[in-house]
């Protein structure tokens, strides 16, 4: 009974924590979507509606992991504890180095742009966590696996456990299970929250500022509505519901985009979240206006209700011409379906979409490669396995630069460019498994090949 309670307690704790986290995050995400996604909630495309669902899954992943752990045997629990410890250690170390290096580069920006630089820095790096984790998780997963198995091999614990009749793949089953859960979390980060962190970064650090520290004028062009917004005093990313001041809105013909139909000069523009409408105050409207006109020449309205599709977050964010890695996967897919943009832009978006899917499986491919690269049945130091991990991770990073670049240029198909690195590494991992897992490590196998023993 005591053993059952001991195993059940972590499961209950993580269930409660996951529920509390979901109760806080999911409604916040639904509210955030009202500021970002065009149209009313009932008209959201299915890929946008997946955002709260994926966030809910992310909240309960630790609970699922502890539940699986509770039903494991003694050896599997021991392997799980070792793997999770080394993985978390690698992740925390690399994350800390990443944040410190980034903070050093941007420290002067925080001091010059914000009244409370310390508070803003903490808030800023809190928003960047999904992006940072998305960039490092595949490699810390690989390094954690290799560190764990190198340590156990160096102390002959792997050999001892295999004497019980279990194969190496059976021993590494917990690594595959928890690696799969980490891969799911990685994919969820990449769906929206890592690109959103990149977008927040662009707005906070890259957007030019007025002398008083406020955001400088921005220009937003909507391809779907042929509408251009020029806002001299926009709202901020932290509070997109603030009124926008000194607003110029130009409406062009959808068929002939060089023909301007209307032009609005508004002293203030406010967005109503309840019905997704814009209220323009002290506004002058010009019909068939020339590009250069005086605002006061038009028809004046104290208040004017407009059914514009654009939302504040879209206007203050970089448009489709911005960085693709700052676009959520759902938004990216919408642009692909619309066929908007130049041919080069379509190639880039399509390639990025396939790359995001392929990188979810990259996590497990690197784990599969890490196992035969680190296991040995002779005494040796753990640093050798870590050194191999660094080389292989660097090579994978290089491949994910070269092949997507070929896809973006249209030389090869987008899906082929995204999946080639995974396919190559899977073939290498299977080959190493077949050749050397029974008796020797990857390094020892390479030495044997040079001597002609294989």
CSV table of C-alpha atoms in Angstrom, one decimal:
chain,number,residue,atom,x,y,z
A,1,UNK,CA,0.0,0.0,0.0
A,2,UNK,CA,2.8,2.4,0.8
A,3,UNK,CA,4.5,1.7,-2.5
A,4,UNK,CA,1.2,2.4,-4.3
A,5,UNK,CA,0.8,5.7,-2.6
A,6,UNK,CA,4.4,6.6,-3.3
A,7,UNK,CA,3.9,6.0,-7.0
A,8,UNK,CA,0.5,7.7,-7.1
A,9,UNK,CA,1.5,10.9,-5.3
A,10,UNK,CA,3.6,12.4,-8.2
A,11,UNK,CA,0.8,11.5,-10.6
A,12,UNK,CA,-1.8,13.3,-8.6
A,13,UNK,CA,0.5,16.4,-8.1
A,14,UNK,CA,1.2,16.7,-11.8
A,15,UNK,CA,-2.5,16.2,-12.6
A,16,UNK,CA,-3.4,19.1,-10.3
A,17,UNK,CA,-0.6,21.3,-11.6
A,18,UNK,CA,-1.5,20.6,-15.2
A,19,UNK,CA,-5.2,21.4,-14.5
A,20,UNK,CA,-4.3,24.7,-12.8
A,21,UNK,CA,-2.0,25.6,-15.7
A,22,UNK,CA,-4.6,24.7,-18.3
A,23,UNK,CA,-7.2,26.7,-16.4
A,24,UNK,CA,-5.0,29.7,-16.6
A,25,UNK,CA,-3.4,29.4,-20.1
A,26,UNK,CA,-6.2,28.1,-22.3
A,27,UNK,CA,-8.7,31.0,-21.6
A,28,UNK,CA,-5.8,33.4,-22.0
A,29,UNK,CA,-5.0,31.9,-25.4
A,30,UNK,CA,-8.6,32.1,-26.5
A,31,UNK,CA,-8.6,35.8,-25.6
A,32,UNK,CA,-5.3,36.4,-27.4
A,33,UNK,CA,-6.8,34.8,-30.5
A,34,UNK,CA,-9.5,37.4,-30.5
A,35,UNK,CA,-6.8,40.1,-31.0
A,36,UNK,CA,-4.8,38.1,-33.6
A,37,UNK,CA,-7.0,36.0,-35.9
A,38,UNK,CA,-9.2,37.7,-38.5
A,39,UNK,CA,-12.9,37.4,-38.2
A,40,UNK,CA,-15.1,36.2,-35.3
A,41,UNK,CA,-14.3,33.1,-33.3
A,42,UNK,CA,-17.0,31.0,-35.0
A,43,UNK,CA,-15.3,31.7,-38.4
A,44,UNK,CA,-11.7,30.8,-37.3
A,45,UNK,CA,-10.1,28.2,-39.6
A,46,UNK,CA,-9.6,24.7,-38.0
A,47,UNK,CA,-5.8,25.2,-37.8
A,48,UNK,CA,-6.2,28.3,-35.6
A,49,UNK,CA,-8.8,26.5,-33.4
A,50,UNK,CA,-6.1,23.8,-32.7
A,51,UNK,CA,-4.1,26.4,-30.7
A,52,UNK,CA,-6.0,26.0,-27.4
A,53,UNK,CA,-6.2,22.2,-27.9
A,54,UNK,CA,-2.4,21.9,-28.3
A,55,UNK,CA,-1.8,24.2,-25.3
A,56,UNK,CA,-4.1,21.9,-23.3
A,57,UNK,CA,-2.0,18.8,-24.4
A,58,UNK,CA,1.2,20.6,-23.4
A,59,UNK,CA,-0.1,21.3,-19.9
A,60,UNK,CA,-0.9,17.6,-19.3
A,61,UNK,CA,2.3,16.2,-20.8
A,62,UNK,CA,4.1,16.0,-17.4
A,63,UNK,CA,1.1,14.2,-16.0
A,64,UNK,CA,1.2,11.7,-18.8
A,65,UNK,CA,4.9,11.2,-18.2
A,66,UNK,CA,4.5,10.6,-14.5
A,67,UNK,CA,1.6,8.2,-15.1
A,68,UNK,CA,3.7,6.1,-17.5
A,69,UNK,CA,6.6,6.2,-15.0
A,70,UNK,CA,4.3,4.9,-12.2
A,71,UNK,CA,3.6,1.7,-14.2
A,72,UNK,CA,7.2,1.0,-15.1
A,73,UNK,CA,9.4,-1.7,-13.7
A,74,UNK,CA,12.5,-1.1,-11.5
A,75,UNK,CA,15.0,-1.0,-14.3
A,76,UNK,CA,12.9,1.2,-16.5
A,77,UNK,CA,12.3,3.6,-13.7
A,78,UNK,CA,16.1,3.7,-13.0
A,79,UNK,CA,16.8,4.4,-16.7
A,80,UNK,CA,14.1,7.1,-16.8
A,81,UNK,CA,15.5,8.9,-13.8
A,82,UNK,CA,19.0,8.9,-15.3
A,83,UNK,CA,17.9,10.1,-18.7
A,84,UNK,CA,15.5,12.8,-17.4
A,85,UNK,CA,18.3,14.1,-15.0
A,86,UNK,CA,20.9,14.4,-17.8
A,87,UNK,CA,18.4,15.8,-20.3
A,88,UNK,CA,17.3,18.5,-17.9
A,89,UNK,CA,20.9,19.3,-16.9
A,90,UNK,CA,21.9,19.8,-20.6
A,91,UNK,CA,18.7,21.9,-21.3
A,92,UNK,CA,19.2,24.2,-18.3
A,93,UNK,CA,22.9,24.7,-19.0
A,94,UNK,CA,22.4,25.5,-22.6
A,95,UNK,CA,19.3,27.6,-21.9
A,96,UNK,CA,21.2,29.7,-19.3
A,97,UNK,CA,24.1,30.3,-21.7
A,98,UNK,CA,21.7,31.3,-24.4
A,99,UNK,CA,19.8,33.8,-22.2
A,100,UNK,CA,23.0,35.3,-20.7
A,101,UNK,CA,24.5,35.8,-24.2
A,102,UNK,CA,21.3,37.3,-25.6
A,103,UNK,CA,20.9,39.6,-22.5
A,104,UNK,CA,24.4,40.9,-22.9
A,105,UNK,CA,23.7,41.8,-26.6
A,106,UNK,CA,20.4,43.6,-25.8
A,107,UNK,CA,21.2,45.1,-22.4
A,108,UNK,CA,21.7,48.6,-23.8
A,109,UNK,CA,18.3,48.4,-25.7
A,110,UNK,CA,16.5,47.6,-22.4
A,111,UNK,CA,18.2,50.5,-20.7
A,112,UNK,CA,17.4,53.0,-23.4
A,113,UNK,CA,13.8,51.9,-24.3
A,114,UNK,CA,12.1,51.1,-21.1
A,115,UNK,CA,11.5,52.9,-17.8
A,116,UNK,CA,11.8,49.7,-15.8
A,117,UNK,CA,14.5,47.7,-17.7
A,118,UNK,CA,14.8,44.9,-15.2
A,119,UNK,CA,11.0,44.2,-15.2
A,120,UNK,CA,10.8,44.4,-19.0
A,121,UNK,CA,13.8,42.1,-19.4
A,122,UNK,CA,12.2,39.5,-17.2
A,123,UNK,CA,8.9,39.8,-19.1
A,124,UNK,CA,10.7,39.7,-22.4
A,125,UNK,CA,12.7,36.6,-21.7
A,126,UNK,CA,9.7,34.9,-20.2
A,127,UNK,CA,8.0,35.4,-23.6
A,128,UNK,CA,11.2,34.0,-25.4
A,129,UNK,CA,11.3,30.7,-23.5
A,130,UNK,CA,9.2,28.7,-26.1
A,131,UNK,CA,11.5,30.1,-28.9
A,132,UNK,CA,14.7,29.3,-27.0
A,133,UNK,CA,13.5,25.8,-26.2
A,134,UNK,CA,12.4,25.2,-29.8
A,135,UNK,CA,15.9,26.0,-31.0
A,136,UNK,CA,17.8,23.8,-28.5
A,137,UNK,CA,15.5,20.8,-27.5
A,138,UNK,CA,16.6,18.4,-30.3
A,139,UNK,CA,20.2,18.9,-29.5
A,140,UNK,CA,19.8,18.8,-25.7
A,141,UNK,CA,17.7,15.6,-26.1
A,142,UNK,CA,20.5,14.0,-28.1
A,143,UNK,CA,23.2,15.2,-25.7
A,144,UNK,CA,21.2,14.1,-22.6
A,145,UNK,CA,20.8,10.6,-24.2
A,146,UNK,CA,24.5,10.3,-25.0
A,147,UNK,CA,25.6,11.6,-21.6
A,148,UNK,CA,23.2,9.2,-19.8
A,149,UNK,CA,24.2,6.1,-21.8
A,150,UNK,CA,27.9,7.0,-21.8
A,151,UNK,CA,27.8,7.3,-18.0
A,152,UNK,CA,26.0,4.0,-17.6
A,153,UNK,CA,28.3,2.3,-20.1
A,154,UNK,CA,31.4,3.7,-18.4
A,155,UNK,CA,30.4,2.2,-15.1
A,156,UNK,CA,29.4,-1.2,-16.7
A,157,UNK,CA,25.8,-0.7,-15.6
A,158,UNK,CA,24.5,-1.3,-19.1
A,159,UNK,CA,26.4,-4.6,-19.2
A,160,UNK,CA,25.0,-5.6,-15.9
A,161,UNK,CA,21.4,-4.9,-16.9
A,162,UNK,CA,21.8,-6.8,-20.1
A,163,UNK,CA,22.9,-9.8,-18.1
A,164,UNK,CA,19.2,-10.1,-17.0
A,165,UNK,CA,18.4,-11.0,-20.6
A,166,UNK,CA,17.1,-7.7,-21.9
A,167,UNK,CA,18.3,-6.2,-25.1
A,168,UNK,CA,19.8,-2.7,-25.4
A,169,UNK,CA,16.7,-1.5,-27.3
A,170,UNK,CA,14.5,-2.8,-24.4
A,171,UNK,CA,16.7,-1.0,-21.9
A,172,UNK,CA,16.4,2.2,-23.9
A,173,UNK,CA,12.6,2.0,-24.1
A,174,UNK,CA,12.1,4.7,-21.4
A,175,UNK,CA,14.4,7.0,-23.4
A,176,UNK,CA,12.2,6.5,-26.5
A,177,UNK,CA,9.0,7.0,-24.4
A,178,UNK,CA,10.1,10.2,-22.7
A,179,UNK,CA,11.9,11.4,-25.9
A,180,UNK,CA,8.5,11.1,-27.7
A,181,UNK,CA,6.8,13.2,-25.1
A,182,UNK,CA,9.6,15.8,-25.4
A,183,UNK,CA,9.2,15.7,-29.2
A,184,UNK,CA,5.4,16.4,-28.8
A,185,UNK,CA,6.2,19.4,-26.6
A,186,UNK,CA,8.7,20.5,-29.2
A,187,UNK,CA,6.2,20.3,-32.0
A,188,UNK,CA,3.6,22.3,-29.9
A,189,UNK,CA,6.2,25.0,-29.3
A,190,UNK,CA,6.8,25.3,-33.0
A,191,UNK,CA,3.2,25.4,-33.9
A,192,UNK,CA,2.6,28.9,-32.6
A,193,UNK,CA,4.4,29.9,-29.4
A,194,UNK,CA,8.0,29.8,-30.7
A,195,UNK,CA,7.2,32.0,-33.8
A,196,UNK,CA,5.1,34.2,-31.5
A,197,UNK,CA,8.2,34.7,-29.3
A,198,UNK,CA,10.2,35.6,-32.4
A,199,UNK,CA,7.5,38.1,-33.5
A,200,UNK,CA,7.4,39.7,-30.0
A,201,UNK,CA,11.2,39.9,-30.2
A,202,UNK,CA,11.0,41.7,-33.5
A,203,UNK,CA,8.5,44.2,-32.3
A,204,UNK,CA,10.2,45.0,-29.0
A,205,UNK,CA,13.8,45.1,-30.2
A,206,UNK,CA,13.8,45.9,-33.9
A,207,UNK,CA,10.9,48.4,-34.3
A,208,UNK,CA,12.2,52.0,-34.5
A,209,UNK,CA,11.2,54.4,-31.8
A,210,UNK,CA,10.2,58.1,-31.5
A,211,UNK,CA,12.2,60.5,-29.4
A,212,UNK,CA,9.8,60.0,-26.5
A,213,UNK,CA,10.3,56.3,-26.6
A,214,UNK,CA,7.0,55.4,-28.2
A,215,UNK,CA,6.7,53.1,-31.2
A,216,UNK,CA,7.4,54.9,-34.5
A,217,UNK,CA,5.0,55.0,-37.4
A,218,UNK,CA,4.1,51.7,-39.0
A,219,UNK,CA,2.7,50.6,-42.3
A,220,UNK,CA,0.6,47.5,-42.7
A,221,UNK,CA,-0.6,46.2,-46.0
A,222,UNK,CA,-3.4,43.6,-46.2
A,223,UNK,CA,-3.2,41.4,-49.3
A,224,UNK,CA,-6.7,39.9,-48.8
A,225,UNK,CA,-8.5,43.3,-48.5
A,226,UNK,CA,-6.2,45.5,-50.5
A,227,UNK,CA,-6.1,47.9,-47.6
A,228,UNK,CA,-3.1,49.9,-46.3
A,229,UNK,CA,-2.7,51.3,-42.8
A,230,UNK,CA,-0.3,54.0,-41.9
A,231,UNK,CA,-0.3,54.6,-38.1
A,232,UNK,CA,2.0,57.3,-36.6
A,233,UNK,CA,1.2,56.4,-33.0
A,234,UNK,CA,0.3,52.6,-32.9
A,235,UNK,CA,-0.7,50.6,-29.9
A,236,UNK,CA,2.0,48.4,-28.2
A,237,UNK,CA,2.3,44.7,-28.4
A,238,UNK,CA,1.7,44.4,-24.6
A,239,UNK,CA,-1.6,46.3,-24.9
A,240,UNK,CA,-2.8,46.1,-28.5
A,241,UNK,CA,-6.2,47.4,-27.4
A,242,UNK,CA,-4.9,50.9,-26.9
A,243,UNK,CA,-6.3,53.6,-29.3
A,244,UNK,CA,-4.2,54.2,-32.4
A,245,UNK,CA,-3.6,57.8,-33.2
A,246,UNK,CA,-2.9,59.7,-36.4
A,247,UNK,CA,-4.2,56.9,-38.6
A,248,UNK,CA,-4.4,56.9,-42.4
A,249,UNK,CA,-6.3,54.1,-44.1
A,250,UNK,CA,-6.2,53.6,-47.9
A,251,UNK,CA,-8.6,51.3,-49.6
A,252,UNK,CA,-7.7,50.0,-53.1
A,253,UNK,CA,-9.6,48.1,-55.7
A,254,UNK,CA,-9.2,44.3,-55.3
A,255,UNK,CA,-9.2,43.8,-59.1
A,256,UNK,CA,-7.0,46.8,-59.9
A,257,UNK,CA,-4.8,47.4,-56.9
A,258,UNK,CA,-3.3,50.5,-58.4
A,259,UNK,CA,-6.7,52.2,-58.2
A,260,UNK,CA,-7.5,53.9,-54.8
A,261,UNK,CA,-11.1,54.0,-53.8
A,262,UNK,CA,-11.2,55.6,-50.4
A,263,UNK,CA,-8.9,57.3,-48.0
A,264,UNK,CA,-9.5,57.8,-44.3
A,265,UNK,CA,-7.7,60.4,-42.1
A,266,UNK,CA,-8.5,59.7,-38.5
A,267,UNK,CA,-7.3,61.4,-35.3
A,268,UNK,CA,-8.0,58.2,-33.4
A,269,UNK,CA,-9.0,54.6,-34.2
A,270,UNK,CA,-10.3,52.1,-31.6
A,271,UNK,CA,-11.1,48.4,-32.1
A,272,UNK,CA,-14.1,46.8,-30.4
A,273,UNK,CA,-13.3,43.2,-29.4
A,274,UNK,CA,-16.9,42.2,-29.0
A,275,UNK,CA,-18.0,42.6,-32.6
A,276,UNK,CA,-14.6,43.1,-34.4
A,277,UNK,CA,-15.4,46.6,-35.6
A,278,UNK,CA,-13.4,49.8,-35.8
A,279,UNK,CA,-14.5,53.2,-34.6
A,280,UNK,CA,-12.8,56.1,-36.2
A,281,UNK,CA,-12.9,59.5,-34.4
A,282,UNK,CA,-12.6,62.9,-36.0
A,283,UNK,CA,-12.2,61.4,-39.4
A,284,UNK,CA,-12.1,62.8,-42.9
A,285,UNK,CA,-13.1,60.5,-45.8
A,286,UNK,CA,-11.9,61.0,-49.3
A,287,UNK,CA,-13.6,59.1,-52.2
A,288,UNK,CA,-11.5,58.4,-55.2
A,289,UNK,CA,-8.7,60.4,-53.5
A,290,UNK,CA,-5.5,61.2,-55.2
A,291,UNK,CA,-2.3,59.9,-53.4
A,292,UNK,CA,-1.5,63.4,-52.0
A,293,UNK,CA,-4.4,65.2,-50.6
A,294,UNK,CA,-5.0,67.4,-47.6
A,295,UNK,CA,-7.0,65.5,-44.8
A,296,UNK,CA,-9.4,68.4,-44.2
A,297,UNK,CA,-10.6,68.4,-47.8
A,298,UNK,CA,-12.7,65.3,-47.3
A,299,UNK,CA,-16.1,64.6,-45.7
A,300,UNK,CA,-15.8,65.0,-41.9
A,301,UNK,CA,-17.3,62.6,-39.3
A,302,UNK,CA,-17.0,62.9,-35.6
A,303,UNK,CA,-17.4,59.1,-35.3
A,304,UNK,CA,-17.4,56.5,-38.1
A,305,UNK,CA,-18.1,52.8,-37.6
A,306,UNK,CA,-16.1,50.6,-40.0
A,307,UNK,CA,-16.3,46.9,-40.7
A,308,UNK,CA,-12.6,46.4,-41.3
A,309,UNK,CA,-11.2,42.8,-41.0
A,310,UNK,CA,-7.8,43.8,-39.7
A,311,UNK,CA,-7.1,43.4,-36.0
A,312,UNK,CA,-4.7,45.5,-33.8
A,313,UNK,CA,-2.2,42.7,-33.4
A,314,UNK,CA,-2.0,42.2,-37.2
A,315,UNK,CA,-1.4,45.9,-37.8
A,316,UNK,CA,1.4,46.4,-35.2
A,317,UNK,CA,3.1,43.1,-36.3
A,318,UNK,CA,5.4,42.8,-39.3
A,319,UNK,CA,3.4,41.9,-42.3
A,320,UNK,CA,3.9,38.9,-44.7
A,321,UNK,CA,7.1,40.4,-45.9
A,322,UNK,CA,8.6,39.9,-42.4
A,323,UNK,CA,10.6,36.9,-41.2
A,324,UNK,CA,8.9,33.6,-41.9
A,325,UNK,CA,10.1,32.1,-38.6
A,326,UNK,CA,7.9,34.7,-36.9
A,327,UNK,CA,4.8,33.4,-38.5
A,328,UNK,CA,2.8,30.7,-36.6
A,329,UNK,CA,2.3,27.4,-38.4
A,330,UNK,CA,-1.5,28.1,-38.8
A,331,UNK,CA,-0.9,31.5,-40.2
A,332,UNK,CA,1.8,30.1,-42.5
A,333,UNK,CA,-0.7,27.5,-43.8
A,334,UNK,CA,-3.3,30.2,-44.4
A,335,UNK,CA,-0.8,32.1,-46.6
A,336,UNK,CA,0.1,28.9,-48.5
A,337,UNK,CA,-3.6,28.2,-49.2
A,338,UNK,CA,-4.3,31.8,-50.3
A,339,UNK,CA,-1.4,31.7,-52.9
A,340,UNK,CA,-0.5,35.3,-52.1
A,341,UNK,CA,2.9,36.7,-52.6
A,342,UNK,CA,5.6,36.1,-55.2
A,343,UNK,CA,6.8,32.8,-56.4
A,344,UNK,CA,9.9,33.0,-54.2
A,345,UNK,CA,7.7,33.8,-51.2
A,346,UNK,CA,5.5,30.7,-51.8
A,347,UNK,CA,8.6,28.5,-52.1
A,348,UNK,CA,9.9,29.8,-48.8
A,349,UNK,CA,6.6,29.4,-46.9
A,350,UNK,CA,6.0,25.9,-48.2
A,351,UNK,CA,9.5,24.8,-47.3
A,352,UNK,CA,9.2,26.3,-43.8
A,353,UNK,CA,5.9,24.5,-43.3
A,354,UNK,CA,7.4,21.1,-44.2
A,355,UNK,CA,10.5,21.8,-42.1
A,356,UNK,CA,8.5,22.4,-39.0
A,357,UNK,CA,6.8,19.1,-39.4
A,358,UNK,CA,10.0,17.3,-40.2
A,359,UNK,CA,11.8,18.7,-37.2
A,360,UNK,CA,9.4,17.1,-34.8
A,361,UNK,CA,10.7,13.7,-35.9
A,362,UNK,CA,14.3,15.0,-35.9
A,363,UNK,CA,14.2,14.8,-32.1
A,364,UNK,CA,13.6,11.0,-32.2
A,365,UNK,CA,16.1,10.5,-35.1
A,366,UNK,CA,18.8,12.1,-33.0
A,367,UNK,CA,17.9,9.9,-30.1
A,368,UNK,CA,18.1,6.9,-32.4
A,369,UNK,CA,21.5,7.9,-33.5
A,370,UNK,CA,22.7,8.8,-30.0
A,371,UNK,CA,22.2,5.3,-28.6
A,372,UNK,CA,24.8,3.4,-30.7
A,373,UNK,CA,27.1,6.4,-30.7
A,374,UNK,CA,27.5,6.3,-26.9
A,375,UNK,CA,27.0,2.7,-25.7
A,376,UNK,CA,30.2,0.7,-25.1
A,377,UNK,CA,31.0,-2.4,-23.2
A,378,UNK,CA,34.4,-1.2,-22.1
A,379,UNK,CA,35.4,1.4,-19.6
A,380,UNK,CA,35.8,4.9,-21.0
A,381,UNK,CA,35.1,8.5,-20.1
A,382,UNK,CA,31.8,10.1,-20.6
A,383,UNK,CA,33.3,13.1,-22.5
A,384,UNK,CA,33.9,11.1,-25.6
A,385,UNK,CA,30.2,10.5,-26.1
A,386,UNK,CA,29.5,14.1,-25.5
A,387,UNK,CA,32.1,15.1,-28.1
A,388,UNK,CA,30.5,12.9,-30.7
A,389,UNK,CA,27.1,14.4,-29.9
A,390,UNK,CA,28.4,17.9,-30.5
A,391,UNK,CA,29.9,16.9,-33.9
A,392,UNK,CA,26.7,15.1,-35.0
A,393,UNK,CA,24.4,17.9,-33.8
A,394,UNK,CA,26.5,20.5,-35.6
A,395,UNK,CA,26.3,18.4,-38.8
A,396,UNK,CA,22.5,18.1,-38.5
A,397,UNK,CA,22.3,21.9,-38.0
A,398,UNK,CA,24.3,22.3,-41.2
A,399,UNK,CA,22.1,20.0,-43.1
A,400,UNK,CA,19.0,21.9,-42.0
A,401,UNK,CA,20.6,25.0,-43.5
A,402,UNK,CA,21.6,23.6,-46.8
A,403,UNK,CA,18.6,21.5,-47.9
A,404,UNK,CA,15.9,23.9,-46.9
A,405,UNK,CA,17.8,26.6,-48.8
A,406,UNK,CA,17.5,24.4,-51.9
A,407,UNK,CA,13.8,24.0,-51.3
A,408,UNK,CA,13.3,27.8,-50.8
A,409,UNK,CA,15.0,28.4,-54.1
A,410,UNK,CA,12.8,25.9,-55.9
A,411,UNK,CA,15.7,23.6,-56.9
A,412,UNK,CA,14.1,20.6,-55.2
A,413,UNK,CA,10.6,20.0,-53.8
A,414,UNK,CA,9.9,21.6,-50.5
A,415,UNK,CA,8.9,18.3,-48.7
A,416,UNK,CA,12.1,16.6,-50.0
A,417,UNK,CA,14.3,19.3,-48.8
A,418,UNK,CA,12.7,19.1,-45.3
A,419,UNK,CA,12.9,15.4,-44.9
A,420,UNK,CA,16.3,14.6,-46.4
A,421,UNK,CA,18.3,15.2,-43.2
A,422,UNK,CA,16.0,12.9,-41.2
A,423,UNK,CA,16.2,10.2,-43.8
A,424,UNK,CA,20.0,10.3,-44.0
A,425,UNK,CA,20.4,10.2,-40.2
A,426,UNK,CA,17.9,7.4,-39.9
A,427,UNK,CA,19.8,5.3,-42.4
A,428,UNK,CA,23.0,6.0,-40.6
A,429,UNK,CA,21.5,5.1,-37.2
A,430,UNK,CA,20.0,1.8,-38.5
A,431,UNK,CA,23.3,0.9,-40.1
A,432,UNK,CA,25.3,1.5,-36.9
A,433,UNK,CA,22.7,-0.5,-34.9
A,434,UNK,CA,23.2,-3.5,-37.2
A,435,UNK,CA,27.0,-3.4,-37.2
A,436,UNK,CA,28.2,-2.5,-33.8
A,437,UNK,CA,25.6,-2.6,-31.0
A,438,UNK,CA,26.3,-6.2,-30.1
A,439,UNK,CA,29.9,-5.7,-29.3
A,440,UNK,CA,31.4,-2.3,-29.7
A,441,UNK,CA,30.8,1.4,-29.7
A,442,UNK,CA,30.5,3.6,-32.7
A,443,UNK,CA,34.1,4.8,-32.3
A,444,UNK,CA,35.4,1.3,-31.9
A,445,UNK,CA,33.4,0.2,-35.0
A,446,UNK,CA,35.0,3.0,-37.0
A,447,UNK,CA,38.5,1.8,-35.9
A,448,UNK,CA,37.6,-1.7,-36.9
A,449,UNK,CA,36.6,-0.6,-40.4
A,450,UNK,CA,39.9,1.2,-40.8
A,451,UNK,CA,41.8,-2.0,-39.8
A,452,UNK,CA,39.7,-4.1,-42.3
A,453,UNK,CA,38.1,-6.2,-39.6
A,454,UNK,CA,34.6,-5.6,-40.9
